[in-house]
Amino acid sequence: MGNKVTYCTTNSQDVQSIDEPPEKSTMLNVPSTSNGLTAKPAIGRSEYGRVKVALPRGKGLMDWVLLTKDKMLARKQMKWVDHEELSKHNTQDDCWIHIFGQVYDVTSYLEFHPGGIPELMRASGRDGTALFNQYHAWVNYENMLKSCFVGHFKGDLTKLKPCDPPTTFNNDATKNGDETIRGNTMVLTMFDRLIIANPEWKDISTDCLVVSRTKNSLRLLIRPYGKETIQAEWIGVPRPIAEASYKIEISGEQIILAFDISISIKVLESPGLYRFDRKPMLRYHKATISSIRELNHDILLINVQLADGISMPIPIGHHNSIGIRKGAATLYREYTPTSSDGKTLQFMIKIYQDGLCTPSIRLWKEGDEISISDPIGDWDLNEWTKGDELVVLAAGSGWTPMIGVIEKALKEDQMKGISLFYFNKTEADIVDDSWMPFRWNNDRIKVNHVLSRPSAEWKGSTGRITTELLEEVSKSRQSQKVLVCGPDGFIQTATEILMDLDYTVKQVHIFQG
C-alpha cells in the first residue's frame, strides 16, 4: 500500500496510551512498520497553529517509545523543583520545562518534537503549560514524557520568564495578520442578519461553526474542513443583540446569523467592535453533567449539557479536550463524543483503575460542572459514509469514534455494506447496545466480535487481529474504505496487515490513540 495513511486522535487511554495531535498531514502517521516505512509528518501547520517539521528518520513517535522503554532519561530527579532551579535549565543541552505542576527534562526529546527544536525551546526553563494546552491539549504527556520526569513543581510561576514568541509563521501571516484576514473576509449586516463571507468557505457547513455568547460578547469559531481555523469575536455588543435568539444559515461561502430582533444590528459591522484571529487559542466552555450510566464493568456513558449561549456541534470523528479535576490540579484528556447536537454531548469513557484521570471521572455525578474545549480536528469524514463498503476495525474504546460514522452511513443509506470487527478481551467488555443508534444484530451491519480471552461458552471469533481474519472481507478491497482505531499496538498491527493486503492510501483512515 504506499506509505501514506491519514489519521486523527480519539479517546485517550490514561497512562496506557500515547497520543499524537491531529495534523493535516497525509503522511504515514502511524508507528514504524517492519517493512521499513517510517512515520514522518510533512512540513506545515496544524489547525490551531502548531508548527510541523519533517523529522529525520529514526526520530518518530515509535522511535521515542522504543528509546524510552523502561528507561529514565532525566539527568536529575528531585522531590520538588522551585522556580529558581527550573529557570537554570534553559539551554538546548539542558532543557527543563514545567507542565501542569510537573517538571520534565526534555533535553533528550528535543529532536523528537514534531514542532521542531526551536518551538519547544520557547518554554525552556519556564512554564510551558499554556503553550502545551494550546497546541497539545489532546496529548497524554505523562506517559510520553515519563522517562523525562524530574519532580513536582513547588515554587512561584509568576517569577519565571514568559515563553518566547512563535519561531515561524504562516506564509501570509505577519504582525498585521489580522488585517490579512479582514482583506479576505467580508462582514456586513442587513438589519437583522450578520453575514460573514470568505471565498475559501465554499464547502463549509453548520457543523463547522461554534457560536458562544455572553451578555456583551459574540464569538464565532469558523472551522472549514481542511483549512485554517479563524475566530471572529465582537466585544461590547449591545445587550438586546447579545441576548436575541438566532438561526445559522449557510449560503455558498457566506455564514449568516439571522437574529430574531426588532432593531437593527448595524453596530456589528463597526470595525472597532470586532476582530479576527488566526490560530486562536483553544477555548474551554462550561458544561453540566446531565446523566451517567454504566454500560459495563468499566465503561460509563456520560451525557453533558453545554451552558446557555453556546452552540457547539461536533463533526463526526472530531473530539474535545475535557478538563478533569484531580486534587488541586486540572488535567486534560481528549474524548470523541458518540453524539452531539450543538447543545448536548454524549461521551463513552472507559475507566482505568490505575489511570491518571479516569478514576476522577468515576467520581463524577449528575449536576457536576466540567469544562469542555472547542472541537479539535479538521478532517472531513462525510465522504466515508458513502460508497460500496465500509470496513471498521475497532479495539476496546476505539469503538467510540466509529459510532457517529456508522450512524450517519445508515441514515444516509448510501453505503452498500458495513463490516465491523470489534476486538475485546472478554464477553463482559462488549458494550451494551441499547443506548446506541443501531443494534449489534442489524441486517445492514455484519458484526464480528473477536475476543482474546473468551469464556469456554463463547461461540464467536477468538484471538487478535490477523491477516487470516481479514482475508475474506479484503477480497472486495478495491471498493472499500477502512476505519481503524484502538491502542497503539493494535493500530501498528492493523496497519501492517492492511499494507500486506494491498489497501491503498485513499482507502484507510486511522484514528490514532
Coordinates of C-alpha atoms in Angstrom, one line a residue:
M1 CA 0.0 0.0 0.0
G2 CA 2.1 3.1 -0.3
N3 CA 3.5 4.8 2.7
K4 CA 0.7 7.2 3.5
V5 CA -2.4 7.0 5.7
T6 CA -4.4 9.8 7.2
Y7 CA -5.1 9.8 10.9
C8 CA -6.6 11.7 13.8
T9 CA -6.7 11.3 17.6
T10 CA -9.6 10.0 19.6
N11 CA -10.1 8.7 23.1
S12 CA -7.2 8.9 25.5
Q13 CA -6.5 5.7 27.5
D14 CA -4.9 7.4 30.5
V15 CA -1.3 6.2 31.1
Q16 CA -1.8 3.2 28.9
S17 CA -1.6 5.1 25.6
I18 CA 0.4 7.7 23.8
D19 CA -1.4 10.2 21.6
E20 CA -0.2 12.3 18.7
P21 CA -2.0 15.6 18.0
P22 CA -4.3 15.7 14.9
E23 CA -2.5 17.0 12.0
K24 CA -3.4 17.9 8.4
S25 CA -0.6 15.8 7.1
T26 CA -1.4 12.8 4.9
M27 CA 2.0 11.2 5.5
L28 CA 2.1 7.9 7.3
N29 CA 1.5 9.0 10.8
V30 CA 1.5 5.6 12.5
P31 CA 4.3 3.7 14.2
S32 CA 7.2 2.5 12.1
T33 CA 6.5 -0.9 10.4
S34 CA 8.6 -3.9 9.7
N35 CA 8.8 -3.2 6.0
G36 CA 10.9 0.0 6.7
L37 CA 8.1 2.6 6.4
T38 CA 8.5 5.4 8.9
A39 CA 6.3 8.0 10.4
K40 CA 7.3 11.5 9.4
P41 CA 4.9 14.5 9.3
A42 CA 5.1 16.9 6.5
I43 CA 6.2 20.5 6.9
G44 CA 3.2 22.7 7.6
R45 CA 1.0 23.9 10.4
S46 CA -1.9 22.2 12.3
E47 CA -5.4 23.5 12.9
Y48 CA -4.5 25.6 16.0
G49 CA -1.3 26.9 14.6
R50 CA 1.2 24.3 15.7
V51 CA 4.3 24.3 13.5
K52 CA 5.1 21.0 12.0
V53 CA 8.6 19.9 10.7
A54 CA 9.8 16.9 8.8
L55 CA 11.5 14.8 11.4
P56 CA 14.6 12.8 10.3
R57 CA 14.4 9.0 10.1
G58 CA 14.7 7.5 13.5
K59 CA 13.1 10.4 15.3
G60 CA 9.4 9.4 15.0
L61 CA 6.9 8.6 17.8
M62 CA 7.6 4.9 17.9
D63 CA 11.4 5.6 17.9
W64 CA 10.8 7.6 21.0
V65 CA 8.7 4.9 22.6
L66 CA 11.5 2.3 21.9
L67 CA 14.2 4.7 23.2
T68 CA 12.4 5.4 26.5
K69 CA 11.0 2.0 27.3
D70 CA 11.9 1.1 30.8
K71 CA 14.5 3.9 30.9
M72 CA 14.9 7.1 32.9
L73 CA 16.4 9.8 30.6
A74 CA 16.2 12.8 33.1
R75 CA 19.7 13.5 34.3
K76 CA 18.4 14.6 37.7
Q77 CA 15.5 13.6 39.8
M78 CA 14.2 15.7 42.7
K79 CA 11.2 15.5 45.0
W80 CA 10.4 19.2 44.4
V81 CA 11.6 21.8 41.9
D82 CA 11.2 25.5 42.6
H83 CA 11.3 28.4 40.1
E84 CA 14.9 29.2 40.7
E85 CA 16.1 25.7 39.9
L86 CA 13.8 25.4 36.9
S87 CA 15.0 28.7 35.3
K88 CA 18.6 27.4 35.4
H89 CA 17.9 24.7 32.8
N90 CA 17.2 26.8 29.7
T91 CA 19.6 25.7 27.0
Q92 CA 19.4 23.1 24.3
D93 CA 21.9 20.9 26.1
D94 CA 20.0 21.2 29.4
C95 CA 16.3 21.9 28.8
W96 CA 13.6 21.6 31.6
I97 CA 10.0 22.7 31.2
H98 CA 7.0 22.9 33.6
I99 CA 3.7 21.4 32.6
F100 CA 0.7 21.2 34.9
G101 CA 2.7 21.1 38.2
Q102 CA 5.4 18.8 37.0
V103 CA 8.9 19.4 35.7
Y104 CA 10.4 17.5 32.8
D105 CA 14.0 17.3 31.5
V106 CA 13.1 17.3 27.7
T107 CA 16.7 17.6 26.5
S108 CA 16.6 14.1 25.0
Y109 CA 13.2 14.7 23.5
L110 CA 14.0 17.9 21.6
E111 CA 14.9 16.1 18.4
F112 CA 11.7 14.1 18.5
H113 CA 9.4 17.1 18.9
P114 CA 7.1 17.3 15.9
G115 CA 7.1 21.0 16.1
G116 CA 10.9 21.3 15.9
I117 CA 13.5 22.1 18.5
P118 CA 13.1 25.9 18.4
E119 CA 9.4 25.6 19.2
L120 CA 10.0 23.5 22.3
M121 CA 12.9 25.8 23.4
R122 CA 10.3 28.6 23.7
A123 CA 9.5 27.1 27.1
S124 CA 13.0 26.1 28.2
G125 CA 13.4 26.8 31.9
R126 CA 9.8 28.2 32.0
D127 CA 6.2 27.3 32.4
G128 CA 5.0 25.6 29.2
T129 CA 1.5 24.8 30.4
A130 CA -0.3 27.4 28.3
L131 CA 1.6 26.5 25.1
F132 CA 1.0 22.9 25.7
N133 CA -2.7 23.4 26.3
Q134 CA -2.9 25.5 23.1
Y135 CA -1.2 23.0 20.8
H136 CA -1.2 19.7 22.5
A137 CA -4.3 19.5 24.7
W138 CA -5.0 16.0 23.4
V139 CA -1.6 14.5 24.2
N140 CA -1.1 12.1 27.1
Y141 CA 2.1 13.9 28.2
E142 CA 2.5 12.0 31.4
N143 CA 3.0 8.8 29.5
M144 CA 5.1 10.2 26.7
L145 CA 7.4 12.1 29.0
K146 CA 7.5 9.8 31.9
S147 CA 11.2 8.9 31.3
C148 CA 11.9 12.7 31.5
F149 CA 10.2 13.4 34.8
V150 CA 12.4 15.4 37.2
G151 CA 10.0 16.2 40.0
H152 CA 6.9 18.1 41.2
F153 CA 6.9 21.9 41.0
K154 CA 6.8 23.8 44.2
G155 CA 7.6 27.5 43.6
D156 CA 6.2 30.7 42.1
L157 CA 5.3 30.5 38.4
T158 CA 5.0 34.3 38.2
K159 CA 8.7 34.7 38.8
L160 CA 9.6 32.8 35.6
K161 CA 10.2 34.5 32.3
P162 CA 7.3 34.2 29.8
C163 CA 7.6 31.9 26.9
D164 CA 9.2 33.2 23.7
P165 CA 7.0 34.1 20.7
P166 CA 6.4 31.5 17.9
T167 CA 9.5 30.8 15.8
T168 CA 7.7 30.6 12.5
F169 CA 4.6 31.9 10.9
N170 CA 2.2 31.1 8.1
N171 CA 3.5 32.4 4.7
D172 CA 0.7 35.0 4.6
A173 CA 0.8 35.8 8.3
T174 CA 2.7 38.9 9.6
K175 CA 2.4 41.2 12.5
N176 CA -0.7 42.6 10.9
G177 CA -2.2 39.2 10.2
D178 CA -5.5 40.5 11.5
E179 CA -5.7 42.8 8.6
T180 CA -4.8 40.0 6.2
I181 CA -7.8 38.1 7.4
R182 CA -10.0 41.2 7.1
G183 CA -8.8 41.6 3.5
N184 CA -10.2 38.2 2.6
T185 CA -13.3 38.2 4.8
M186 CA -16.3 40.4 4.4
V187 CA -18.5 41.4 7.4
L188 CA -21.8 43.2 6.8
T189 CA -25.3 43.4 8.2
M190 CA -28.8 43.5 6.8
F191 CA -31.0 44.9 9.6
D192 CA -31.4 41.5 11.5
R193 CA -28.7 39.5 9.7
L194 CA -25.0 39.3 10.3
I195 CA -23.1 38.0 7.2
I196 CA -19.5 36.8 7.2
A197 CA -18.1 35.6 3.9
N198 CA -14.8 34.3 2.6
P199 CA -14.1 32.7 -0.8
E200 CA -12.4 29.8 0.8
W201 CA -15.5 28.7 2.7
K202 CA -17.4 27.3 -0.3
D203 CA -17.8 23.8 1.3
I204 CA -18.5 25.0 4.9
S205 CA -21.4 23.5 6.9
T206 CA -23.1 24.4 10.1
D207 CA -21.1 21.5 11.8
C208 CA -18.0 23.7 11.3
L209 CA -19.2 26.6 13.4
V210 CA -19.1 27.2 17.1
V211 CA -21.1 30.2 18.5
S212 CA -20.7 31.4 22.0
R213 CA -22.3 34.5 23.6
T214 CA -22.3 36.3 26.9
K215 CA -24.3 39.4 27.9
N216 CA -22.0 41.7 25.9
S217 CA -19.9 39.5 23.5
L218 CA -20.4 37.3 20.5
R219 CA -17.8 34.7 19.2
L220 CA -17.8 32.6 16.1
L221 CA -15.2 29.9 15.6
I222 CA -15.1 29.0 11.9
R223 CA -13.5 25.6 11.2
P224 CA -13.7 24.8 7.5
Y225 CA -12.7 21.2 6.7
G226 CA -9.0 21.0 5.8
K227 CA -8.5 24.8 6.1
E228 CA -7.3 27.2 8.8
T229 CA -9.4 27.9 11.8
I230 CA -10.5 31.5 12.2
Q231 CA -12.1 33.2 15.2
A232 CA -14.3 36.3 14.8
E233 CA -15.2 38.0 18.1
W234 CA -17.3 41.0 19.0
I235 CA -16.7 42.7 22.4
G236 CA -19.1 45.3 23.7
V237 CA -22.2 44.0 21.9
P238 CA -25.4 45.8 22.9
R239 CA -27.3 43.5 25.3
P240 CA -30.5 43.2 23.2
I241 CA -28.4 41.8 20.3
A242 CA -26.3 39.6 22.6
E243 CA -29.4 38.1 24.1
A244 CA -31.6 37.8 21.0
S245 CA -32.2 34.3 19.6
Y246 CA -30.8 33.5 16.2
K247 CA -30.6 30.9 13.4
I248 CA -27.5 29.9 11.5
E249 CA -27.7 29.7 7.7
I250 CA -25.2 28.8 5.1
S251 CA -25.3 30.3 1.6
G252 CA -22.4 29.3 -0.6
E253 CA -19.3 31.0 1.0
Q254 CA -21.5 33.0 3.4
I255 CA -22.2 32.3 7.1
I256 CA -25.4 34.1 8.1
L257 CA -26.7 34.6 11.7
A258 CA -30.4 35.6 11.4
F259 CA -31.4 37.3 14.6
D260 CA -35.0 37.3 15.9
I261 CA -34.9 41.0 16.8
S262 CA -36.8 44.2 16.0
I263 CA -33.9 46.6 16.0
S264 CA -31.0 47.0 13.5
I265 CA -27.8 45.1 14.2
K266 CA -25.8 47.5 12.1
V267 CA -23.4 48.1 15.0
L268 CA -21.9 44.7 14.5
E269 CA -20.4 45.9 11.2
S270 CA -18.3 48.5 13.1
P271 CA -14.6 47.6 12.6
G272 CA -13.7 48.7 16.1
L273 CA -16.2 46.3 17.7
Y274 CA -14.8 43.1 16.3
R275 CA -11.5 41.3 15.5
F276 CA -10.4 38.3 13.6
D277 CA -7.8 35.9 14.9
R278 CA -5.9 33.2 13.1
K279 CA -4.7 30.2 15.1
P280 CA -7.0 31.0 18.1
M281 CA -6.2 29.6 21.5
L282 CA -8.2 26.5 22.3
R283 CA -11.1 27.8 24.5
Y284 CA -13.0 25.9 27.2
H285 CA -16.7 26.1 27.9
K286 CA -18.8 25.4 30.9
A287 CA -20.9 22.3 30.8
T288 CA -23.1 20.3 33.3
I289 CA -23.3 16.5 33.6
S290 CA -27.0 15.6 33.0
S291 CA -26.7 11.9 33.3
I292 CA -24.3 9.0 33.9
R293 CA -25.0 5.4 33.0
E294 CA -22.8 2.3 33.4
L295 CA -22.6 0.3 30.2
N296 CA -20.5 -2.5 31.7
H297 CA -17.9 -3.0 34.4
D298 CA -15.5 -0.3 33.3
I299 CA -17.3 1.9 30.7
L300 CA -19.5 4.9 31.5
L301 CA -21.9 6.7 29.2
I302 CA -21.9 10.4 30.2
N303 CA -24.3 13.0 28.8
V304 CA -23.3 16.6 29.1
Q305 CA -25.3 19.8 28.7
L306 CA -23.5 22.9 27.4
A307 CA -24.0 26.2 29.2
D308 CA -26.5 28.7 27.8
G309 CA -25.2 30.8 24.9
I310 CA -23.0 28.0 23.4
S311 CA -23.8 26.2 20.2
M312 CA -21.1 23.6 19.5
P313 CA -21.8 20.8 17.0
I314 CA -19.0 18.3 16.7
P315 CA -18.3 16.9 13.2
I316 CA -18.1 13.1 13.0
G317 CA -14.7 11.9 14.1
H318 CA -13.7 15.2 15.8
H319 CA -13.1 15.4 19.5
N320 CA -12.9 17.6 22.5
S321 CA -10.5 18.1 25.4
I322 CA -12.1 17.9 28.8
G323 CA -10.7 19.5 32.0
I324 CA -10.6 16.9 34.8
R325 CA -10.1 18.0 38.4
K326 CA -7.6 15.8 40.2
G327 CA -7.0 17.3 43.7
A328 CA -5.9 20.9 43.3
A329 CA -4.8 20.3 39.7
T330 CA -6.7 20.2 36.4
L331 CA -5.6 17.7 33.9
Y332 CA -6.8 17.5 30.3
R333 CA -7.8 14.5 28.2
E334 CA -9.4 14.2 24.8
Y335 CA -12.6 12.2 24.1
T336 CA -14.6 11.7 20.9
P337 CA -18.3 12.3 21.5
T338 CA -20.5 9.5 20.4
S339 CA -23.2 12.1 19.5
S340 CA -23.8 15.8 19.7
D341 CA -26.5 18.2 18.6
G342 CA -24.8 21.5 19.4
K343 CA -26.3 21.8 22.9
T344 CA -25.6 18.3 24.3
L345 CA -22.7 15.9 24.0
Q346 CA -22.5 12.2 24.8
F347 CA -19.2 10.5 25.8
M348 CA -18.4 6.8 26.2
I349 CA -15.4 6.7 28.6
K350 CA -13.5 3.7 29.7
I351 CA -12.4 3.8 33.4
Y352 CA -8.9 2.6 34.1
Q353 CA -8.4 1.6 37.7
D354 CA -4.8 2.7 37.7
G355 CA -5.3 5.5 35.3
L356 CA -4.2 9.1 35.9
C357 CA -7.5 10.8 35.1
T358 CA -10.4 8.3 34.7
P359 CA -10.6 7.4 38.4
S360 CA -11.6 11.0 38.9
I361 CA -14.2 10.7 36.2
R362 CA -15.6 7.7 38.1
L363 CA -16.4 10.2 40.9
W364 CA -18.4 12.5 38.7
K365 CA -22.1 12.8 39.4
E366 CA -25.2 14.4 37.9
G367 CA -25.2 18.1 38.2
D368 CA -21.4 18.4 38.4
E369 CA -19.9 21.2 36.3
I370 CA -17.0 20.5 33.9
S371 CA -15.1 22.3 31.2
I372 CA -15.1 21.2 27.5
S373 CA -12.9 22.6 24.8
D374 CA -13.7 23.8 21.3
P375 CA -13.8 20.9 18.8
I376 CA -10.5 19.6 17.7
G377 CA -9.8 18.3 14.2
D378 CA -10.1 19.5 10.6
W379 CA -10.6 16.2 8.7
D380 CA -13.8 15.6 6.7
L381 CA -15.2 12.1 7.2
N382 CA -18.6 12.8 5.5
E383 CA -17.4 11.0 2.3
W384 CA -16.6 7.9 4.4
T385 CA -20.4 7.4 4.9
K386 CA -20.9 6.9 1.2
G387 CA -19.7 4.1 -1.2
D388 CA -19.7 0.4 -1.7
E389 CA -18.5 -0.9 1.6
L390 CA -17.1 0.4 4.9
V391 CA -14.8 -1.9 7.0
V392 CA -14.4 -0.9 10.6
L393 CA -11.6 -2.2 12.8
A394 CA -12.0 -1.2 16.4
A395 CA -10.5 -2.4 19.6
G396 CA -11.8 -1.5 23.1
S397 CA -12.7 2.1 23.5
G398 CA -11.5 2.6 19.9
W399 CA -15.2 1.8 19.1
T400 CA -16.2 5.4 20.2
P401 CA -15.4 7.4 17.0
M402 CA -16.9 4.7 14.8
I403 CA -20.4 5.2 16.2
G404 CA -21.1 8.6 14.6
V405 CA -19.7 7.5 11.2
I406 CA -21.8 4.3 11.1
E407 CA -24.9 6.2 12.3
K408 CA -24.5 8.7 9.5
A409 CA -23.9 6.0 6.9
L410 CA -27.1 4.2 8.0
K411 CA -29.1 7.4 8.0
E412 CA -28.0 8.4 4.5
D413 CA -28.3 4.9 3.2
Q414 CA -25.6 5.4 0.6
M415 CA -23.3 2.7 1.8
K416 CA -23.9 -0.8 0.3
G417 CA -22.4 -2.7 3.2
I418 CA -20.7 -2.3 6.6
S419 CA -18.4 -4.9 8.1
L420 CA -17.4 -4.3 11.7
F421 CA -14.6 -6.2 13.5
Y422 CA -14.8 -5.3 17.2
F423 CA -11.9 -6.6 19.4
N424 CA -12.2 -7.0 23.1
K425 CA -10.8 -9.3 25.9
T426 CA -13.9 -10.9 27.3
E427 CA -17.7 -11.0 26.8
A428 CA -18.1 -8.6 29.7
D429 CA -16.1 -6.0 27.7
I430 CA -18.6 -5.8 24.9
V431 CA -20.7 -2.7 25.5
D432 CA -24.5 -2.9 25.8
D433 CA -26.1 -1.7 22.6
S434 CA -29.4 -0.4 24.0
W435 CA -28.2 3.2 24.0
M436 CA -26.7 3.2 20.5
P437 CA -28.5 4.5 17.4
F438 CA -28.2 0.9 16.0
R439 CA -28.0 -2.6 17.3
W440 CA -25.3 -5.2 17.1
N441 CA -27.8 -7.6 15.4
N442 CA -28.5 -5.4 12.4
D443 CA -29.2 -6.6 8.9
R444 CA -27.3 -3.7 7.5
I445 CA -24.1 -4.3 9.5
K446 CA -22.1 -7.5 9.5
V447 CA -20.6 -7.6 13.0
N448 CA -17.8 -9.9 14.1
H449 CA -16.9 -9.7 17.8
V450 CA -13.4 -11.0 18.4
L451 CA -12.3 -11.9 21.9
S452 CA -8.7 -12.6 23.1
R453 CA -9.8 -14.1 26.5
P454 CA -13.2 -15.6 26.0
S455 CA -15.0 -17.9 28.3
A456 CA -15.5 -21.6 27.4
E457 CA -19.1 -20.8 26.3
W458 CA -18.1 -18.2 23.7
K459 CA -19.0 -19.4 20.2
G460 CA -17.7 -16.4 18.2
S461 CA -14.2 -15.5 16.9
T462 CA -11.2 -15.6 19.2
G463 CA -7.7 -14.3 19.2
R464 CA -6.4 -11.0 17.9
I465 CA -6.4 -9.1 14.6
T466 CA -4.6 -11.2 11.9
T467 CA -4.3 -11.3 8.1
E468 CA -6.3 -14.5 8.0
L469 CA -9.2 -12.8 9.8
L470 CA -9.4 -10.0 7.2
E471 CA -8.7 -12.1 4.1
E472 CA -12.3 -12.9 3.4
V473 CA -13.6 -9.3 3.6
S474 CA -10.5 -8.0 1.8
K475 CA -11.5 -9.8 -1.4
S476 CA -13.6 -6.8 -2.4
R477 CA -11.0 -4.3 -1.1
Q478 CA -11.0 -2.3 -4.4
S479 CA -14.4 -0.8 -3.4
Q480 CA -13.8 -0.5 0.3
K481 CA -13.0 2.2 2.8
V482 CA -11.4 1.2 6.1
L483 CA -11.5 2.9 9.6
V484 CA -9.1 1.8 12.3
C485 CA -9.0 2.8 16.0
G486 CA -7.6 1.2 19.1
P487 CA -4.5 1.0 21.3
D488 CA -1.1 1.7 19.7
G489 CA -0.2 -1.9 19.4
F490 CA -3.5 -2.7 17.7
I491 CA -3.0 0.2 15.2
Q492 CA 0.5 -0.9 14.5
T493 CA -0.6 -4.5 13.6
A494 CA -3.7 -3.4 11.7
T495 CA -1.6 -1.1 9.6
E496 CA 0.9 -3.8 8.7
I497 CA -1.9 -6.2 7.8
L498 CA -3.7 -3.6 5.6
M499 CA -0.4 -2.9 3.8
D500 CA 0.2 -6.6 3.2
L501 CA -3.4 -6.9 1.8
D502 CA -2.6 -4.1 -0.7
Y503 CA -5.1 -1.5 0.6
T504 CA -4.3 2.0 -0.9
V505 CA -3.7 5.3 0.9
K506 CA -7.1 6.7 0.0
Q507 CA -8.9 3.7 1.5
V508 CA -7.6 3.9 5.1
H509 CA -8.3 6.4 7.9
I510 CA -6.6 5.8 11.2
F511 CA -7.9 7.3 14.4
Q512 CA -4.6 7.5 16.4
G513 CA -5.0 6.7 20.1

